[in-house]
Coordinates of C-alpha atoms in Angstrom, one line a residue:
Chain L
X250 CA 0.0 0.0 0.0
X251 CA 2.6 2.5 1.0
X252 CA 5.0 1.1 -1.5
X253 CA 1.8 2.3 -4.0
X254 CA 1.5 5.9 -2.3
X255 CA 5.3 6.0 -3.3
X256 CA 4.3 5.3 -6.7
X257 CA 1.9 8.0 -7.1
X258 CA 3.4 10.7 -5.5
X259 CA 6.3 9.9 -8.5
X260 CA 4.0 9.8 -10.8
X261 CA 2.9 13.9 -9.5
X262 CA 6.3 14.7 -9.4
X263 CA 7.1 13.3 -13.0
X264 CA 3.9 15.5 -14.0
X265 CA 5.4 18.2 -12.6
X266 CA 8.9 18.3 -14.2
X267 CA 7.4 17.5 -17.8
X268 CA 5.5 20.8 -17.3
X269 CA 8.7 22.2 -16.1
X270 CA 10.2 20.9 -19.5
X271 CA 7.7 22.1 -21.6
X272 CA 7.8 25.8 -20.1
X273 CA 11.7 25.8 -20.7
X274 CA 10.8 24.7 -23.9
X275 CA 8.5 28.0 -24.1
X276 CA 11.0 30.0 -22.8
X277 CA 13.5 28.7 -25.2
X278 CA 11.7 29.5 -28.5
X279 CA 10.6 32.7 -27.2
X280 CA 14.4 34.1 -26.8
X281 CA 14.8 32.2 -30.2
X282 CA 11.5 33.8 -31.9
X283 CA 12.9 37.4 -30.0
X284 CA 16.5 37.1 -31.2
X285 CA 15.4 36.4 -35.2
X286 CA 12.8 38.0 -35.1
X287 CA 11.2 34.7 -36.2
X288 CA 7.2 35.2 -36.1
X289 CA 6.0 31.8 -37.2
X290 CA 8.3 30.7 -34.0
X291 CA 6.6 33.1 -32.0
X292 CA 3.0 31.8 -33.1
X293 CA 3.9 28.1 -32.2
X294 CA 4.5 29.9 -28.5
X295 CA 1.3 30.9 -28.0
X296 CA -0.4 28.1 -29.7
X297 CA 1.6 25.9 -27.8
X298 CA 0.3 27.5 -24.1
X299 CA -3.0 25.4 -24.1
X300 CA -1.2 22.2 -23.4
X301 CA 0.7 23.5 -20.2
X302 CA -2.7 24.7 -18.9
X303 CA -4.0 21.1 -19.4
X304 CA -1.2 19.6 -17.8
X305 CA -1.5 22.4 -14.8
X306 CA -4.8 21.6 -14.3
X307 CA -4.1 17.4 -14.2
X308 CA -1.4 18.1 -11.5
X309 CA -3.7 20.0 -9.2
X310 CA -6.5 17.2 -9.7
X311 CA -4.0 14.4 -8.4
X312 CA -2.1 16.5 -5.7
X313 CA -5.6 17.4 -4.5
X314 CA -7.0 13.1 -4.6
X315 CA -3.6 11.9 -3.2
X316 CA -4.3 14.7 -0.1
X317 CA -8.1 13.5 0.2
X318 CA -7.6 10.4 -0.3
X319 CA -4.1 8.9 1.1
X320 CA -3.2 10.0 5.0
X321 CA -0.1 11.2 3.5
X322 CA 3.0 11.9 6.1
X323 CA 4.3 15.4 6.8
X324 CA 7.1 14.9 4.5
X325 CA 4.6 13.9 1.6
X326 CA 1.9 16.7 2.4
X327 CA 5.2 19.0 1.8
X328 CA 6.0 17.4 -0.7
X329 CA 2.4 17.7 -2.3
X330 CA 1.5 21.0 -1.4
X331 CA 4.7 22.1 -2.7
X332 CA 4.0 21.1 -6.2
X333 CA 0.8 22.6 -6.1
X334 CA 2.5 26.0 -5.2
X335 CA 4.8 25.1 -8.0
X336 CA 2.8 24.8 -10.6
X337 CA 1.2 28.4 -10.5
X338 CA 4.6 29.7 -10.9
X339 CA 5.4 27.8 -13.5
X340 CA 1.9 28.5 -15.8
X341 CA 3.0 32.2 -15.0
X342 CA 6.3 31.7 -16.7
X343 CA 4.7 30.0 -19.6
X344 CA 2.6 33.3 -19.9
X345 CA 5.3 35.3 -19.8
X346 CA 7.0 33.5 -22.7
X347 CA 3.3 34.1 -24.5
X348 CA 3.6 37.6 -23.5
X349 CA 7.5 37.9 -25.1
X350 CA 6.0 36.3 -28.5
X351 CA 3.2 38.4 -28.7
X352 CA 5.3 41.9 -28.4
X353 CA 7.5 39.7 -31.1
X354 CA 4.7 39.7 -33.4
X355 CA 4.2 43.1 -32.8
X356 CA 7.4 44.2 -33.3
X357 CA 7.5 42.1 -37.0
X358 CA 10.4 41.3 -39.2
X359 CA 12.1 44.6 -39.2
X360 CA 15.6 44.6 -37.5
X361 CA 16.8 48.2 -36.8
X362 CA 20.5 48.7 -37.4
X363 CA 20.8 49.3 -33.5
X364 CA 19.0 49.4 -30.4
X365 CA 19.3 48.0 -26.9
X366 CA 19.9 44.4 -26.6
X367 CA 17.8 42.4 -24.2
X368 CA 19.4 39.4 -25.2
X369 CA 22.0 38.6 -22.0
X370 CA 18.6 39.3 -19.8
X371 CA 16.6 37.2 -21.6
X372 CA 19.6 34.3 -21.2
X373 CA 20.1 35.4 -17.2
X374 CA 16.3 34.6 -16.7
X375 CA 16.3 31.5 -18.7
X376 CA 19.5 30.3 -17.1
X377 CA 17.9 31.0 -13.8
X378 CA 14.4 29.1 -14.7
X379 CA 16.9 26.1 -16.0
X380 CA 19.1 26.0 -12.6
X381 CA 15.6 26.0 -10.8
X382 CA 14.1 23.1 -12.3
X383 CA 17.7 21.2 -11.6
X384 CA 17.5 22.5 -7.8
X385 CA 13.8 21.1 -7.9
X386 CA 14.9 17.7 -9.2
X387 CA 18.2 17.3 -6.8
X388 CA 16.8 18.8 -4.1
X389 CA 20.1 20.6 -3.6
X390 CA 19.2 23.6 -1.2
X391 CA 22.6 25.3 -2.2
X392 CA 22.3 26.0 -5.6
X393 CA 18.6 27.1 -5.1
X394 CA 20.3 29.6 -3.0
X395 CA 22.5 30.4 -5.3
X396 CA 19.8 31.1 -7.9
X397 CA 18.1 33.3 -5.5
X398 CA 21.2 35.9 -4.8
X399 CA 21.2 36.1 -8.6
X400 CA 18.0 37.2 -9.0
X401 CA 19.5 40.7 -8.3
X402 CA 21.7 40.8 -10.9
X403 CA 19.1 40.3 -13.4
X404 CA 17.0 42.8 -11.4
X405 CA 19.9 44.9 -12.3
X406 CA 20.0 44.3 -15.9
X407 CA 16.3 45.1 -16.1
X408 CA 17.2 48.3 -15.0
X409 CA 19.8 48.7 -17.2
X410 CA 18.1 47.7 -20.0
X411 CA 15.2 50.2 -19.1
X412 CA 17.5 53.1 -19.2
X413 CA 19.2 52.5 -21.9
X414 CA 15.7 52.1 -23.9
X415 CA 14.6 55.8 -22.4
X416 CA 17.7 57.3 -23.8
X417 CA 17.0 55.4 -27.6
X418 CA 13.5 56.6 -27.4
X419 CA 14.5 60.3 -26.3
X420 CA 17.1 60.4 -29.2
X421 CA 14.5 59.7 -31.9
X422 CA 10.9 59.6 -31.6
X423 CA 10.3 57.4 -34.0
X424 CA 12.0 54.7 -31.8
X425 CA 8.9 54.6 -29.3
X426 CA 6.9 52.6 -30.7
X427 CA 9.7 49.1 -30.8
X428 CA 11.5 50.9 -27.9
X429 CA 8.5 50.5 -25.8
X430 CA 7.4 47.0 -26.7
X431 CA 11.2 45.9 -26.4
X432 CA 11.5 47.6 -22.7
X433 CA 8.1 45.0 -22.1
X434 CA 9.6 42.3 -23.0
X435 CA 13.0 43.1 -20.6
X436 CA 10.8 43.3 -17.5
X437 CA 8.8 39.9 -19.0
X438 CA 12.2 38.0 -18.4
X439 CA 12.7 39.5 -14.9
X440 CA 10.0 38.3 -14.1
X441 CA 10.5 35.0 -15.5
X442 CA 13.9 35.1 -13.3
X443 CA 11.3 36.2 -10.5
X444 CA 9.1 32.9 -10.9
X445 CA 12.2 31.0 -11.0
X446 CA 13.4 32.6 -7.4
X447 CA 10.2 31.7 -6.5
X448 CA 10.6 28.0 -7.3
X449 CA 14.0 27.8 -5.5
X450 CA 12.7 29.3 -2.3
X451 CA 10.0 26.4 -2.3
X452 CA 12.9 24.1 -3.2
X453 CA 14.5 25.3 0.2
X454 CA 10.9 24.7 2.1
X455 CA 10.5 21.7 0.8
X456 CA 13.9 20.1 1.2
X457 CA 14.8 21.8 5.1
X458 CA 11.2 23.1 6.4
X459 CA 12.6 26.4 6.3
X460 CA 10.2 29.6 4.7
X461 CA 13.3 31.7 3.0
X462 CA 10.5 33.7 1.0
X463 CA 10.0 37.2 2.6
X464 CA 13.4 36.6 4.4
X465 CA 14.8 40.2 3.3
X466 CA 11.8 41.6 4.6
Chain J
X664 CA -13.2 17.4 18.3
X665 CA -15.0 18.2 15.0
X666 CA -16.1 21.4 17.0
X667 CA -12.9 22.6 17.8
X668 CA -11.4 21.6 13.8
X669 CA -14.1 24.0 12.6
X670 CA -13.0 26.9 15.1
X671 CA -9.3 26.3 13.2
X672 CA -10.8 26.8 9.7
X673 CA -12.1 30.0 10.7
X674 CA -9.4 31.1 12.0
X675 CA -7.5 30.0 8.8
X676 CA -10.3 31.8 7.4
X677 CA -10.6 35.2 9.3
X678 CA -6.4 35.5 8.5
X679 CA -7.4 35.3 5.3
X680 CA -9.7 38.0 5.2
X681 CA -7.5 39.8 7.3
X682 CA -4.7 39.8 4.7
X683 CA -7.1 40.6 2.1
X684 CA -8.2 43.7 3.8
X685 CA -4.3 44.9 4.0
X686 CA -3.8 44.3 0.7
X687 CA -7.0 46.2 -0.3
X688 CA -5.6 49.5 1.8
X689 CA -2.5 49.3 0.2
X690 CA -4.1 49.1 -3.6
X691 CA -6.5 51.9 -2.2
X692 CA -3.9 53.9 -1.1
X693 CA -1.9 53.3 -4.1
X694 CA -4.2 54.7 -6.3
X695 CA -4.7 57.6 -3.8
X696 CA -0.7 58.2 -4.1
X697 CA -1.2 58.4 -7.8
X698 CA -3.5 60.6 -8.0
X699 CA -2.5 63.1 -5.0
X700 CA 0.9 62.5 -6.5
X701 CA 1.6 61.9 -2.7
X702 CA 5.3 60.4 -2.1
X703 CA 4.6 60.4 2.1
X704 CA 1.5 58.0 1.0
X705 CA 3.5 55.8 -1.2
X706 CA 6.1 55.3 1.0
X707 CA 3.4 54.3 3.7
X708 CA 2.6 51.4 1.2
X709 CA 6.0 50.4 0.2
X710 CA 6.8 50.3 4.1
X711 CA 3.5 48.3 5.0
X712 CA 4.0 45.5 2.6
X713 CA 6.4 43.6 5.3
X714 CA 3.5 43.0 7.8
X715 CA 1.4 41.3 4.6
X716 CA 4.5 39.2 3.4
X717 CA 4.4 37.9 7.3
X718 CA 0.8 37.2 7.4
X719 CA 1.3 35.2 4.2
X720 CA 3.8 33.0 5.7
X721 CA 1.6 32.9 8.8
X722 CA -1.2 31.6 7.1
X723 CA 0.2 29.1 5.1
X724 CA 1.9 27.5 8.4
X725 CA -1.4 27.2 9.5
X726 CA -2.7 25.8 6.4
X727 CA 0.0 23.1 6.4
X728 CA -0.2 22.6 10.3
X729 CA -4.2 21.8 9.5
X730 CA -3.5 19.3 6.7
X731 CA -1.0 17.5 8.8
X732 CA -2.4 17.0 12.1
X733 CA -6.3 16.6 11.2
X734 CA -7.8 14.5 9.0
X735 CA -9.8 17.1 6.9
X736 CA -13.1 15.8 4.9
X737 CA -12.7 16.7 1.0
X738 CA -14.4 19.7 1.7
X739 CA -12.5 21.2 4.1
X740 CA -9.4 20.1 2.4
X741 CA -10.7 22.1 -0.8
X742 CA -10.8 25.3 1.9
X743 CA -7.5 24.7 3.0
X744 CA -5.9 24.6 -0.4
X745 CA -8.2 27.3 -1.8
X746 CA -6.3 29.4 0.8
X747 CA -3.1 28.5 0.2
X748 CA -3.7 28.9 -3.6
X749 CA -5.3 32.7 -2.8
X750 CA -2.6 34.2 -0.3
X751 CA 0.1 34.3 -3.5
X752 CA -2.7 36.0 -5.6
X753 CA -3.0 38.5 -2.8
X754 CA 0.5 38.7 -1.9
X755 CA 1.1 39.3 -5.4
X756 CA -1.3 41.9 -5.9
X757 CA 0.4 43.6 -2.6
X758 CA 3.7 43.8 -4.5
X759 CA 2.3 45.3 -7.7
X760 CA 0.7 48.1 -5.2
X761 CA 4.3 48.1 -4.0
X762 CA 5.2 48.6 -7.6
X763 CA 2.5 51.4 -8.3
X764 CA 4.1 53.1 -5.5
X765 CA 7.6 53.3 -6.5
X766 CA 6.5 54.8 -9.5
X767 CA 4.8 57.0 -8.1
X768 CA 8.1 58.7 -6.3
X769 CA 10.3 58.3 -9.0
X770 CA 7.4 60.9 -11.1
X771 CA 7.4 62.7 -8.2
X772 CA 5.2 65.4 -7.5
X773 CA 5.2 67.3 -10.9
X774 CA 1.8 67.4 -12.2
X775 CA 1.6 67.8 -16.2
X776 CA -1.1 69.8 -17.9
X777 CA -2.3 67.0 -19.8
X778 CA -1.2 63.4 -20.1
X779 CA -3.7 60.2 -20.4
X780 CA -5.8 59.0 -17.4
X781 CA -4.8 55.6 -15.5
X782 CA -7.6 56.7 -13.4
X783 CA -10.3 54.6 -14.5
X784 CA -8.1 51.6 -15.1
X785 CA -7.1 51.8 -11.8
X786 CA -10.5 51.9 -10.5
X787 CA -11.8 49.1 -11.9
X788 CA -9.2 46.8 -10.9
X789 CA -9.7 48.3 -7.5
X790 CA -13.4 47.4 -7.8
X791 CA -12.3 43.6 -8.7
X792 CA -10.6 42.9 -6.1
X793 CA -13.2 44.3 -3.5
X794 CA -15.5 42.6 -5.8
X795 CA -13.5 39.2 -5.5
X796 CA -13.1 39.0 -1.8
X797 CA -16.8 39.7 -1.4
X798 CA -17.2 36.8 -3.6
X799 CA -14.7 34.9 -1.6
X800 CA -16.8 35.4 1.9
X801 CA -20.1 35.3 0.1
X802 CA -19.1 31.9 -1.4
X803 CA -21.2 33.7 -4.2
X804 CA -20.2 31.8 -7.6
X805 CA -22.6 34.4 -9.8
X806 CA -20.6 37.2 -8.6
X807 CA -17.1 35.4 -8.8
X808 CA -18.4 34.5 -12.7
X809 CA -19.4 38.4 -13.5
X810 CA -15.9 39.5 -12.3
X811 CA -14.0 36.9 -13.9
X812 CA -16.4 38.4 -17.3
X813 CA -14.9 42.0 -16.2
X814 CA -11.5 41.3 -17.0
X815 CA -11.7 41.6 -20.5
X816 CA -12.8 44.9 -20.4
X817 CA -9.8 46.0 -18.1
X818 CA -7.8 44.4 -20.9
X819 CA -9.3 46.6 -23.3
X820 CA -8.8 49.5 -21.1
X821 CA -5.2 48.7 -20.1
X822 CA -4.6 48.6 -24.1
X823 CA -6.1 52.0 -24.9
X824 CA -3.9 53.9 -22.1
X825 CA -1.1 52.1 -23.8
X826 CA -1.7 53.8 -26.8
X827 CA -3.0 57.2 -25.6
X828 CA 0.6 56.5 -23.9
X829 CA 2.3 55.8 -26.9
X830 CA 1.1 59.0 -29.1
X831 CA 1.8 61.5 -25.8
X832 CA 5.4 60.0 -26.3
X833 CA 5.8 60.2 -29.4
X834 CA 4.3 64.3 -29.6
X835 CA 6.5 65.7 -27.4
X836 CA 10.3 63.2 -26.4
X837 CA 10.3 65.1 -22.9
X838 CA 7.2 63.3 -22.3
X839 CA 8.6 59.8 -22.3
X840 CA 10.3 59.4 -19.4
X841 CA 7.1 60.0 -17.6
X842 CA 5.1 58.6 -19.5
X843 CA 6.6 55.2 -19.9
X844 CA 6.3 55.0 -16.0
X845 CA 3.2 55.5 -16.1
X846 CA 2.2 52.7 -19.0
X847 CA 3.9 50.5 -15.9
X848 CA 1.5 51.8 -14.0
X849 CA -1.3 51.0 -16.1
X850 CA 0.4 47.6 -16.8
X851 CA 0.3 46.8 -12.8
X852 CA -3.1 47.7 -12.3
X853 CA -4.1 45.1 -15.6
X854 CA -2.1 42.7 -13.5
X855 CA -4.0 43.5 -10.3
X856 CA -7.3 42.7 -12.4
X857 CA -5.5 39.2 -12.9
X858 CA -5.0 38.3 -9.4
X859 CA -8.8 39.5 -8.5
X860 CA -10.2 36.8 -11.6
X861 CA -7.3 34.2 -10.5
X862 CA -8.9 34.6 -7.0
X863 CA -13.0 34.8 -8.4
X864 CA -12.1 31.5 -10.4
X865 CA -10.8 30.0 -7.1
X866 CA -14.3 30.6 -5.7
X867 CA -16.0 28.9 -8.2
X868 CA -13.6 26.1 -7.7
X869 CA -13.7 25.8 -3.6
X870 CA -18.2 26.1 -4.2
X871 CA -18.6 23.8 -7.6
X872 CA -15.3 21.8 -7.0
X873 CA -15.3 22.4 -11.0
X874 CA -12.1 24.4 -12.7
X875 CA -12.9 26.7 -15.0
X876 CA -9.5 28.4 -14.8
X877 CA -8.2 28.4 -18.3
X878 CA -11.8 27.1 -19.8
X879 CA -11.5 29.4 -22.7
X880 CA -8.0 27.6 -23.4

């Protein structure tokens, strides 16, 4: 019997990290769709963004029978309740790499001679949402930690990013309009790197019992 | 026994509601900041978002503590998680109050003759999530479903500041630097709309036990 409980809980957990592969995926073509400015990429995004739904919604249905119907242990209910906390962040990455196509789509083929690049934040924030998923699947409480202190750094870059898009727009109006959408899309990926944060400090709850979120506060 | 679980709920619940009140004042007194251009105001929310980061953690130790020493019937078990599934919705909406706030002091206090109106955009978001909690206490799945309905128009409205936005930029340069902070703004408060339907379509889901979350995926 327990032996099957064991089985099922893997079973959530394997759920679980196939979403986490098919947001990465997401994630992936979105930078890709961003950096050649390839729109038929960029649709496949968004059509794609159904599926991870489904699958959010299946996770939540079986965390919530295993909990109602199993007398799971504290370590399992953590375990449990941790994927369900999991999965939110996860759909809201998958948005956000929605979100990043769509302002590709807007933006179209055109590729001005110069402007900003939001390429090495896009790549901190995917990195990040990478290192996450790892730190999910080892449990290893260090590198979640790690991932966490470099949530700054792209918090940073975001900022960097959004000032050097002010100063492009300033110089020529007719910048505004891709400026604008572009500067979107840079605080997209912070976020992205903020979801991933988020899935690291649940790594460290999960692994040591330990609430980090908030610990700055 | 059964007596006393039931006291526990309520109290699981009542911190709940608590929290949501906070974060109500502090979107309240966002959009009071914005408008009165007051920096003492938004400081007071920027500073007040540590106590509702705490009561966050709070309630989801109580959640946990609940799951793991009772042995909750489906129903109360769908409470419990409906809880733990709204306090990141309302912690979330907290920060983006946060976020409105910030703004709101690097603007500063200069008022421009003429720039496009967040106002009503932020009012209806505002009304949402007074609208959602309601909901949530009321248990009343009608309202929950018209608020859910409401978000499309904040979508609408959110994308017609962004381009009253845009052509004030692109009119007069020395208007951008403003101006792009305050597309943010507009941009938080679509956001805030989010967390109030996330929260409406966990109502329907803690009264009908049926998801409806992504249904027109």
């Amino acid at each position: 019997m327990h032996r099957h409980f064991d089985d099922e809980i893997q079973q959530l957990v394997d759920l679980l990290l196939r979403m986490g592969a098919m947001v990465e995926d997401s994630v992936n073509s979105a930078i890709v769709a961003l950096e050649e400015r390839d729109v038929k990429l960029a649709e496949k995004v968004i059509e794609g963004d159904t599926a991870i739904d489904h699958l959010e919604l299946e996770i939540d249905q079986l965390a919530l029978l295993l909990m109602a119907t199993k007398q799971p242990t504290a370590s399992d209910l953590r375990l449990i309740t941790t994927v369900m906390k999991v999965t939110p962040e996860l759909e809201r990455i998958a948005d956000l790499a929605q979100d990043v196509c769509e302002r590709v789509l807007e933006i179209g083929a055109d590729r001005p001679l110069r402007s900003p690049d939001v390429m090495p934040l896009a790549r901190a924030a995917q990195r990040m949402l990478r290192d996450a998923l790892d730190a999910f699947v080892r449990r290893d409480v260090v590198l979640a930690q790690t991932i966490i202190a470099r949530d700054n750094e792209v918090d940073g870059m975001t900022e960097q990013s959004f000032r050097e898009h002010l100063t492009y727009m300033m110089e020529d109006p007719r910048n505004i309009s891709r400026a604008i959408r572009r500067t979107f899309i840079g605080k997209y990926f912070e976020r992205i790197a903020d979801g991933a944060t988020n899935i690291c400090e649940l790594v460290v709850w999960l692994v040591e019992g330990k609430v980090i979120k908030h610990a700055g506060a």
